[in-house]
JSON list of C-alpha atoms in Angstrom, two decimals:
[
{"chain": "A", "resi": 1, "resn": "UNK", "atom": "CA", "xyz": [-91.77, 118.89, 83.96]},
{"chain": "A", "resi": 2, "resn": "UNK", "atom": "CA", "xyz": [-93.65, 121.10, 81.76]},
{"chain": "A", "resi": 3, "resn": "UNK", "atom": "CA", "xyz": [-96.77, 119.77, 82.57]},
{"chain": "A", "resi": 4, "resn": "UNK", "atom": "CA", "xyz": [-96.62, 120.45, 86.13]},
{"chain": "A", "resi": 5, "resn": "UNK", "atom": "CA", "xyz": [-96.77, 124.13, 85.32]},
{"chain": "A", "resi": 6, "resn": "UNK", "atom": "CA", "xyz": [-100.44, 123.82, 84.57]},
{"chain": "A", "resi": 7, "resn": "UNK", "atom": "CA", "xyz": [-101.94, 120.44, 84.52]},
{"chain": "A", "resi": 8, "resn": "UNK", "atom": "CA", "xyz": [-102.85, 120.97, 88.42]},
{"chain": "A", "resi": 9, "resn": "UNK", "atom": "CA", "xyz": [-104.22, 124.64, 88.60]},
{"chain": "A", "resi": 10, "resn": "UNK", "atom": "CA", "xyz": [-107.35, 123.43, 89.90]},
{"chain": "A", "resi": 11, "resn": "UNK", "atom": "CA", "xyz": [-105.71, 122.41, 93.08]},
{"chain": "A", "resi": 12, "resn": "UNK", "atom": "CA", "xyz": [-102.78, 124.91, 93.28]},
{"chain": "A", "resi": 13, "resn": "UNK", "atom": "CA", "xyz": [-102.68, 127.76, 95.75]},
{"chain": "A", "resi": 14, "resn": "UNK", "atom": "CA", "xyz": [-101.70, 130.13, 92.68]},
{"chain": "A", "resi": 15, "resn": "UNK", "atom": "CA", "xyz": [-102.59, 129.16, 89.51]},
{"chain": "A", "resi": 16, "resn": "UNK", "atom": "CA", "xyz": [-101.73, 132.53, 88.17]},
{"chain": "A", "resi": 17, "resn": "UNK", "atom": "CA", "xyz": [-98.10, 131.76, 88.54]},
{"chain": "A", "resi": 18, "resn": "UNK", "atom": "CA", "xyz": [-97.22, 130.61, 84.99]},
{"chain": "A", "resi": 19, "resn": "UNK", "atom": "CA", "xyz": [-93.18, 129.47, 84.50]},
{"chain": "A", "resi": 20, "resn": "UNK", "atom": "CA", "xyz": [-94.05, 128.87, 81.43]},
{"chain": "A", "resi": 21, "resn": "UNK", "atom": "CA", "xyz": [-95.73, 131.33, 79.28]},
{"chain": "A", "resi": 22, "resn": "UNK", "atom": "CA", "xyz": [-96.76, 131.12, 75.83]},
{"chain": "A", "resi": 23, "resn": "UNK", "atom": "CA", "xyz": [-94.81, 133.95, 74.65]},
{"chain": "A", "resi": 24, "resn": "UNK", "atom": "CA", "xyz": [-91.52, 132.81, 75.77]},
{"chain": "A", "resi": 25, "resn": "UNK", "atom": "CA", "xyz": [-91.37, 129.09, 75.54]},
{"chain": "A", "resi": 26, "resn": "UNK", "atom": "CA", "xyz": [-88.93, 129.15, 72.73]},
{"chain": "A", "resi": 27, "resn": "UNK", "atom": "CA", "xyz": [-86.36, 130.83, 74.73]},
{"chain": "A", "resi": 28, "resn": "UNK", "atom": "CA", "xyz": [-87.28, 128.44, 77.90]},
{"chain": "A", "resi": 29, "resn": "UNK", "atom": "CA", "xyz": [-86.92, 125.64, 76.08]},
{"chain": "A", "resi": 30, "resn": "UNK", "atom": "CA", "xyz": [-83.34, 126.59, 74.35]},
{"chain": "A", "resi": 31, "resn": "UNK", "atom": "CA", "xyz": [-82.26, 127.62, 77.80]},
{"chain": "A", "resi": 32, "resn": "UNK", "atom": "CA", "xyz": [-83.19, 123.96, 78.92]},
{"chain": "A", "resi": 33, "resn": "UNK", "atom": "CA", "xyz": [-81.67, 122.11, 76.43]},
{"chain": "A", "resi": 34, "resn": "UNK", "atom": "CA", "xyz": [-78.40, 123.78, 76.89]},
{"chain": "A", "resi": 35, "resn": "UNK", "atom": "CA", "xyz": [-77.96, 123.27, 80.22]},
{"chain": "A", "resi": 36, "resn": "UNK", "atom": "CA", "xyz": [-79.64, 119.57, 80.61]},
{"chain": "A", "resi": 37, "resn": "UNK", "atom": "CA", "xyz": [-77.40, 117.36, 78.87]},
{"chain": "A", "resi": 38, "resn": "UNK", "atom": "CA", "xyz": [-73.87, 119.01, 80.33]},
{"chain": "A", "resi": 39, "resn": "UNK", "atom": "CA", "xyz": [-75.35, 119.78, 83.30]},
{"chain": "A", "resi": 40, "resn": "UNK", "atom": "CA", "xyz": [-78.81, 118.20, 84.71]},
{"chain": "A", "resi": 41, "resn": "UNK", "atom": "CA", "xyz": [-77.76, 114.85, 82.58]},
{"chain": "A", "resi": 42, "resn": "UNK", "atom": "CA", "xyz": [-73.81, 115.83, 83.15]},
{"chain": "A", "resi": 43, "resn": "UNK", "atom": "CA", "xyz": [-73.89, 114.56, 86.95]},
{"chain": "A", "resi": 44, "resn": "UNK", "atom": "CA", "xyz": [-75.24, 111.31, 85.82]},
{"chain": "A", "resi": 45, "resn": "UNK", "atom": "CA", "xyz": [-72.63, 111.20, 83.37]},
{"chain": "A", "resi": 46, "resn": "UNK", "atom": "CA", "xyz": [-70.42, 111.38, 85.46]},
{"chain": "A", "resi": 47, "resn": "UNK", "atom": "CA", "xyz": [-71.54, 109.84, 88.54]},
{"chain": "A", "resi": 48, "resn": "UNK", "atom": "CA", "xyz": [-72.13, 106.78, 86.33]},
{"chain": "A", "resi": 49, "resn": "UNK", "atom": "CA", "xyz": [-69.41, 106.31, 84.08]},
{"chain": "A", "resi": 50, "resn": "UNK", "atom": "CA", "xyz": [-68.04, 102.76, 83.51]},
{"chain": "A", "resi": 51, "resn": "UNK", "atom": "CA", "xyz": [-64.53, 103.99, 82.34]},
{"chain": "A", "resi": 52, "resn": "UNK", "atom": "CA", "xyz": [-62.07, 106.50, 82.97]},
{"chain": "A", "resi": 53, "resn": "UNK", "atom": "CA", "xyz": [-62.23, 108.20, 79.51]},
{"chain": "A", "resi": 54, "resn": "UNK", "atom": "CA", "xyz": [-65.85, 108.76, 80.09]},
{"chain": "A", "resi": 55, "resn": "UNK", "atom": "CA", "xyz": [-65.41, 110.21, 83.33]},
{"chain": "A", "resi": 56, "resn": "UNK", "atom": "CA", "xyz": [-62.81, 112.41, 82.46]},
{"chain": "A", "resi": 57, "resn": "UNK", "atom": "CA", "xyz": [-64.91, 113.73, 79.43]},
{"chain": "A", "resi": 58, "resn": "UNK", "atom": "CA", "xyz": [-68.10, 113.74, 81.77]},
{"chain": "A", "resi": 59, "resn": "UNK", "atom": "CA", "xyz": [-66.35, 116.13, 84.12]},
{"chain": "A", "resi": 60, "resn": "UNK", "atom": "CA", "xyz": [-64.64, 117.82, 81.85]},
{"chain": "A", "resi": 61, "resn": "UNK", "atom": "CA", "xyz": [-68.30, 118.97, 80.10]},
{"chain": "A", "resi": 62, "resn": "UNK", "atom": "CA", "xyz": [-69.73, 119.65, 83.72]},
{"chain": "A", "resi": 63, "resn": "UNK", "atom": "CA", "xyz": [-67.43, 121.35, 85.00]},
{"chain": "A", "resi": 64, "resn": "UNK", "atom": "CA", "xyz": [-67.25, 123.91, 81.62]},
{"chain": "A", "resi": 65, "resn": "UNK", "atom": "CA", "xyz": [-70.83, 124.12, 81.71]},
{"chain": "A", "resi": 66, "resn": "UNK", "atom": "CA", "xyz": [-70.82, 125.15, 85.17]},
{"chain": "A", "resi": 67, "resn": "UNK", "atom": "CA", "xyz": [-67.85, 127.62, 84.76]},
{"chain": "A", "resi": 68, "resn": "UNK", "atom": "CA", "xyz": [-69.92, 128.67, 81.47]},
{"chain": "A", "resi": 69, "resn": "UNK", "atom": "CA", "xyz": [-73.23, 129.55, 83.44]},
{"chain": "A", "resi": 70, "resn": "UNK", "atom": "CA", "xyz": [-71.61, 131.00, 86.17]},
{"chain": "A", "resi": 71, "resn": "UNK", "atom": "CA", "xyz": [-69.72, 133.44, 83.93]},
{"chain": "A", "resi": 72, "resn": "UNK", "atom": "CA", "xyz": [-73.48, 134.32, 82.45]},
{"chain": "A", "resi": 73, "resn": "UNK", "atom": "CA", "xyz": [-74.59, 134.84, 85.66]},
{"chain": "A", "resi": 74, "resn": "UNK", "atom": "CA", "xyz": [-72.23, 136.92, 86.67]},
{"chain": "A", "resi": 75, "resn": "UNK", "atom": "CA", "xyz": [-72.56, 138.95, 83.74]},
{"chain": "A", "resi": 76, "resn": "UNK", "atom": "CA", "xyz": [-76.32, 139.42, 84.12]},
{"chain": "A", "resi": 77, "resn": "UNK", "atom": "CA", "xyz": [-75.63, 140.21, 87.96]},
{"chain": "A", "resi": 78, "resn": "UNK", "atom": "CA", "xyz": [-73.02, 143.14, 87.10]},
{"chain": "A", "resi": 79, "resn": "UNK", "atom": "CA", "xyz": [-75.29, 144.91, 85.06]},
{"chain": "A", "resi": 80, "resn": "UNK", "atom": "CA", "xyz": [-78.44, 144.18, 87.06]},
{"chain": "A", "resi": 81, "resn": "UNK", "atom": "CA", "xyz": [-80.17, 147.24, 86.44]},
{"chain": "A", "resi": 82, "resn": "UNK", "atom": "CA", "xyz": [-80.26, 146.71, 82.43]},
{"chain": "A", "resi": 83, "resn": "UNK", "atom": "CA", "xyz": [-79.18, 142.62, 82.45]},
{"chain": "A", "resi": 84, "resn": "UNK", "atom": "CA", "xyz": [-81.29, 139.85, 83.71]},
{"chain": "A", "resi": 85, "resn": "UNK", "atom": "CA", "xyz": [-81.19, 138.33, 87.27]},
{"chain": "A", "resi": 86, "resn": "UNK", "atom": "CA", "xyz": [-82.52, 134.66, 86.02]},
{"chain": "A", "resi": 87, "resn": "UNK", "atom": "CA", "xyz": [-82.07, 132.81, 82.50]},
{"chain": "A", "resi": 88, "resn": "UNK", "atom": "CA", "xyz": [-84.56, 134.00, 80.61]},
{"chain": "A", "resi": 89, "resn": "UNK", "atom": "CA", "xyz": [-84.99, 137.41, 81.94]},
{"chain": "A", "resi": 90, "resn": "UNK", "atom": "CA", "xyz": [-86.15, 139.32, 85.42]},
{"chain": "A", "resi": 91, "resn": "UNK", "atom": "CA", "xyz": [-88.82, 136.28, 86.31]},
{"chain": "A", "resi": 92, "resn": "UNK", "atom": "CA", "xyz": [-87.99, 132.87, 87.01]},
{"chain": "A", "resi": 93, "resn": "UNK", "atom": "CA", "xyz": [-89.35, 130.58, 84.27]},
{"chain": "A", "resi": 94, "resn": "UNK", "atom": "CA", "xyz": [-89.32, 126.93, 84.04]},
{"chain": "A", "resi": 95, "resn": "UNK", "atom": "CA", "xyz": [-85.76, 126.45, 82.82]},
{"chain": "A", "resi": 96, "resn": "UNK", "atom": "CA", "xyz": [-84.64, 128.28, 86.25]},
{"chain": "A", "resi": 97, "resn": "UNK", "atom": "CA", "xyz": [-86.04, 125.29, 88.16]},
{"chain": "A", "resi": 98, "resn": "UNK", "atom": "CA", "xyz": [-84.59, 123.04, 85.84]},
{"chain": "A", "resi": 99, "resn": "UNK", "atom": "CA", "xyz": [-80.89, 124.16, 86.94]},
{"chain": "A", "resi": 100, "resn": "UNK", "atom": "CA", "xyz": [-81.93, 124.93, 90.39]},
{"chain": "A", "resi": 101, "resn": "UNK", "atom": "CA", "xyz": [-83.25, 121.44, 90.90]},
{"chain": "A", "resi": 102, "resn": "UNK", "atom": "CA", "xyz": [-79.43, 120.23, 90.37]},
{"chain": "A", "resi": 103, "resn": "UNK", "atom": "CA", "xyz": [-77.44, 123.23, 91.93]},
{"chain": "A", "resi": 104, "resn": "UNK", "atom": "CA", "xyz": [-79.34, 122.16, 94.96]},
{"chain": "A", "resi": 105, "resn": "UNK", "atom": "CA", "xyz": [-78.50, 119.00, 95.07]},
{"chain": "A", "resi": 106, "resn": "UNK", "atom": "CA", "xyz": [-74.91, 119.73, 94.15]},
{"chain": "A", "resi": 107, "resn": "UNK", "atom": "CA", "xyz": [-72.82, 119.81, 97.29]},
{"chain": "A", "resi": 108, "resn": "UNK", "atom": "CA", "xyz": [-75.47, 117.32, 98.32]},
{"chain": "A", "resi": 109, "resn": "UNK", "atom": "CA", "xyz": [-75.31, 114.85, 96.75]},
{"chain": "A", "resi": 110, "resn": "UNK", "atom": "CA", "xyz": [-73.37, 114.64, 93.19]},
{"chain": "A", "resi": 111, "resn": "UNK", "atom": "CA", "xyz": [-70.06, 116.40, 94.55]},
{"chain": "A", "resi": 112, "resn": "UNK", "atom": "CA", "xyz": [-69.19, 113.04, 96.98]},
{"chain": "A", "resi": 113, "resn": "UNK", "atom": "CA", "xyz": [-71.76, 110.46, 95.82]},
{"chain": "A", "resi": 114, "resn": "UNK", "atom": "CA", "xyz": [-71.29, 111.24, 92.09]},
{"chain": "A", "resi": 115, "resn": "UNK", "atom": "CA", "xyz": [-67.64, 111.94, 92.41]},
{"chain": "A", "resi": 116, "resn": "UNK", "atom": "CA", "xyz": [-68.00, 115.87, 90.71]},
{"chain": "A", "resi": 117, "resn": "UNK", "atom": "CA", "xyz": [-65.83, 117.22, 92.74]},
{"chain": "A", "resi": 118, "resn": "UNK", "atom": "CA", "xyz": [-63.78, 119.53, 91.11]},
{"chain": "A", "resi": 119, "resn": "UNK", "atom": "CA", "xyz": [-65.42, 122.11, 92.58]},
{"chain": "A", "resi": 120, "resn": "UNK", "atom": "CA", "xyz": [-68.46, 122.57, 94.96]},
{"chain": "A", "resi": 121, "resn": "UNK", "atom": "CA", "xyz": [-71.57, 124.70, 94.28]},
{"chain": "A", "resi": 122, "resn": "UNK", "atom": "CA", "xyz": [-69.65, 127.05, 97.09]},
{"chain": "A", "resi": 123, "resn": "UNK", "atom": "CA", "xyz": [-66.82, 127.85, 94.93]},
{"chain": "A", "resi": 124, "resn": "UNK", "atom": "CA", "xyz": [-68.95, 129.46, 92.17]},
{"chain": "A", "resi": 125, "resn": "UNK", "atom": "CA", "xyz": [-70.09, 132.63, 93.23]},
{"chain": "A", "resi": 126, "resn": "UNK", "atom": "CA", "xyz": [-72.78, 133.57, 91.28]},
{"chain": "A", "resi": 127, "resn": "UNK", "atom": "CA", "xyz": [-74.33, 129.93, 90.86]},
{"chain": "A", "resi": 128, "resn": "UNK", "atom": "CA", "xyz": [-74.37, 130.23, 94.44]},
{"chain": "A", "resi": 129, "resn": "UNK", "atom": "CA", "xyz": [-76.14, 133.15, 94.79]},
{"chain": "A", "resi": 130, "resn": "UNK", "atom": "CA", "xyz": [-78.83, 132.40, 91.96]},
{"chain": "A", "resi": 131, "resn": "UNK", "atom": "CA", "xyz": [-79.19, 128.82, 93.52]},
{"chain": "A", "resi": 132, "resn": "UNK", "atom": "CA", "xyz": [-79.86, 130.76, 97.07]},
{"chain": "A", "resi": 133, "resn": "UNK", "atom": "CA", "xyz": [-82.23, 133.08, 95.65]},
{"chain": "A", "resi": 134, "resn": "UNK", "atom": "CA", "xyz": [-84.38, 130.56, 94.39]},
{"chain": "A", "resi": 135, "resn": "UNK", "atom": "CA", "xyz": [-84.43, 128.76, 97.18]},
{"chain": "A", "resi": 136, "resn": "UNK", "atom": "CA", "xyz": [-85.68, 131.68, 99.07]},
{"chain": "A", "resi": 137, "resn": "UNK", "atom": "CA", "xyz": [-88.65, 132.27, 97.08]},
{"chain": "A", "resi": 138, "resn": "UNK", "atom": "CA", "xyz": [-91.66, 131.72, 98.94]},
{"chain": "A", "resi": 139, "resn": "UNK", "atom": "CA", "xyz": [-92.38, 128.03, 99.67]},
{"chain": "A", "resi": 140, "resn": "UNK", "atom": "CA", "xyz": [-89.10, 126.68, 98.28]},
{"chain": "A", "resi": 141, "resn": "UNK", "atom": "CA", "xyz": [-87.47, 125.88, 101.21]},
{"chain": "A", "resi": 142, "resn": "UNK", "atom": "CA", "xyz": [-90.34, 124.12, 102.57]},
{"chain": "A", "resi": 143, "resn": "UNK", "atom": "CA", "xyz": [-90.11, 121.04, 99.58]},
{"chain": "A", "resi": 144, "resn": "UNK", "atom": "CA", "xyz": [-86.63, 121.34, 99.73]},
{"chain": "A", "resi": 145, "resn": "UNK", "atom": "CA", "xyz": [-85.32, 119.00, 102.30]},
{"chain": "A", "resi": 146, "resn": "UNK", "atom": "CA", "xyz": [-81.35, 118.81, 102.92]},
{"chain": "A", "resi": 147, "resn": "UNK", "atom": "CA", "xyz": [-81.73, 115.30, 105.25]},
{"chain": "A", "resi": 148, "resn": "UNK", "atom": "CA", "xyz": [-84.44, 113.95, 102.38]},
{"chain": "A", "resi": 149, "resn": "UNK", "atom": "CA", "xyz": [-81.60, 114.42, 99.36]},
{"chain": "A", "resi": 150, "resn": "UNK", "atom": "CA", "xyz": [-79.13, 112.66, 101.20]},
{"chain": "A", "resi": 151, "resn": "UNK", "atom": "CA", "xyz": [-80.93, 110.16, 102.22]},
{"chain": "A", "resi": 152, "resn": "UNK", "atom": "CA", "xyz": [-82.25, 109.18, 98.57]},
{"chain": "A", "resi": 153, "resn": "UNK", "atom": "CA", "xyz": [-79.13, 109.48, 96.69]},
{"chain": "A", "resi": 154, "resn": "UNK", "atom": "CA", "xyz": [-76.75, 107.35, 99.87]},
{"chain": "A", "resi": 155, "resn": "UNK", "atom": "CA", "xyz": [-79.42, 105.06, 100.62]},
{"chain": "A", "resi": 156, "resn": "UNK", "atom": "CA", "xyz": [-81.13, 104.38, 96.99]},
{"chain": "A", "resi": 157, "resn": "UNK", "atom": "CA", "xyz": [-77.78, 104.02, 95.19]},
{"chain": "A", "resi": 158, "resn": "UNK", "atom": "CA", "xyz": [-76.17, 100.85, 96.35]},
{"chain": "A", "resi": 159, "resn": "UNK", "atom": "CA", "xyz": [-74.05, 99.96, 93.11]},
{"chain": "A", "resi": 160, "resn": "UNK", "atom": "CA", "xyz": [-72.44, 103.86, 93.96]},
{"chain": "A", "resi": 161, "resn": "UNK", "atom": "CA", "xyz": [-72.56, 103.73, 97.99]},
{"chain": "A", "resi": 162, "resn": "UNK", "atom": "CA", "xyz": [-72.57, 99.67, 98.86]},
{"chain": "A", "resi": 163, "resn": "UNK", "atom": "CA", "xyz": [-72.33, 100.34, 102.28]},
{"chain": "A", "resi": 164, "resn": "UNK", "atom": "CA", "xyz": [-74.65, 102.88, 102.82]},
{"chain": "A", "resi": 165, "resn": "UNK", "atom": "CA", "xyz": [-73.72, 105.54, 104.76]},
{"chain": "A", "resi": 166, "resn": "UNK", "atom": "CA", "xyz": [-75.10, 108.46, 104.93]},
{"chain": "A", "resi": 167, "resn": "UNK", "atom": "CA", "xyz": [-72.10, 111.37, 105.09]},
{"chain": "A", "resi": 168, "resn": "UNK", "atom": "CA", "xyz": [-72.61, 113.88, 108.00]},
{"chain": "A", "resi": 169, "resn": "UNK", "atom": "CA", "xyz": [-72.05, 116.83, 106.12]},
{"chain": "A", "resi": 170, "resn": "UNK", "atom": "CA", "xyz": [-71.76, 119.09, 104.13]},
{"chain": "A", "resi": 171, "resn": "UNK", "atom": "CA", "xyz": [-73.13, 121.75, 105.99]},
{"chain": "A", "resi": 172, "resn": "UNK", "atom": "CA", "xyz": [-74.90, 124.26, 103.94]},
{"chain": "A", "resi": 173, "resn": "UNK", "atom": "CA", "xyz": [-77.13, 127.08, 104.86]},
{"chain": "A", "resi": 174, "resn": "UNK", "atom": "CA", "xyz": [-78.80, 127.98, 101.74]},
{"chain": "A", "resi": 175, "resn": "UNK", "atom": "CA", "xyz": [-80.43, 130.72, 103.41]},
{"chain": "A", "resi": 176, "resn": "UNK", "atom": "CA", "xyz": [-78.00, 133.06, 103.17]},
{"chain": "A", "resi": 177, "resn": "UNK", "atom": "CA", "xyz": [-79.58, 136.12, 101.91]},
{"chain": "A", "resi": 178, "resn": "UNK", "atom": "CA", "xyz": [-78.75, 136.35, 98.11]},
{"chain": "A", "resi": 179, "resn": "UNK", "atom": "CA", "xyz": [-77.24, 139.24, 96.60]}
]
């Protein structure tokens, strides 16, 4: 994912826009390691698991990384004027899109399909709101297709959805201003 930050500047409306500067790729990349394997890995985990003990630890290590980054959140969001509105700071870097990527495809897709569903993205106030916001950035919503997730994860999963239905719902409306 790094590499789409830069290797197609030539062709990108805004090249200047850098998620991933020099400076701070340290802290990017610590930020992305601790939230990929319990949570970008943590729905496959758990949406895969051949057992019941794996499951239940699966969850289990979602579910506290979720409550875990939520707290942050909500700790950066309190003190808003000193803190820092995304996780590495006031600008969205690359390990922003990283958890946005599977906070939007939360209710989606990994809460019914992947059976984590001990809570939905809804319940957690300020993953919510930080998954909103960055939706709402300019030109976000545009590649982000509610129908097209659905559709991928029901339809190009058999072995989890053998007959294929697409669910109706949920009905989210991630353009709810953010706070």
């Amino acid at each position: 994912i790094q590499m789409l930050n830069s290797e197609f500047d030539r062709w990108a409306a805004h090249p200047e826009v850098d998620f991933y500067p020099e400076e701070m790729r340290d802290l990017i990349n610590q930020k992305i390691d601790a939230i990929y394997d319990p949570i970008n890995n943590g729905v496959y985990k758990t949406g895969f698991a051949s057992s019941q003990v794996a499951y239940d630890e699966a969850i289990s290590e979602l579910f506290n990384a979720l409550d875990s980054w939520d707290d942050v959140l909500g700790q950066w969001h309190i003190a808003s004027e000193k803190g820092s509105r995304y996780l590495c700071g006031n600008s969205i870097t690359l390990a922003d899109w990283c958890l946005f990527t599977t906070l939007f495809r939360f209710d989606l897709a990994y809460y019914g399909l992947f059976k984590c569903n001990l809570r939905q993205l809804v319940d957690y106030p300020n993953l919510w709101n930080y998954c909103r916001d960055l939706y709402q950035q300019p030109g976000v919503s545009k590649v982000c297709s509610i129908d097209h997730v659905k559709r991928v994860y029901y339809l190009g999963l058999p072995e989890l959805n053998p007959s294929g239905i697409i669910p109706a719902g949920p009905s989210i409306d991630f353009s709810v201003p953010s706070s």
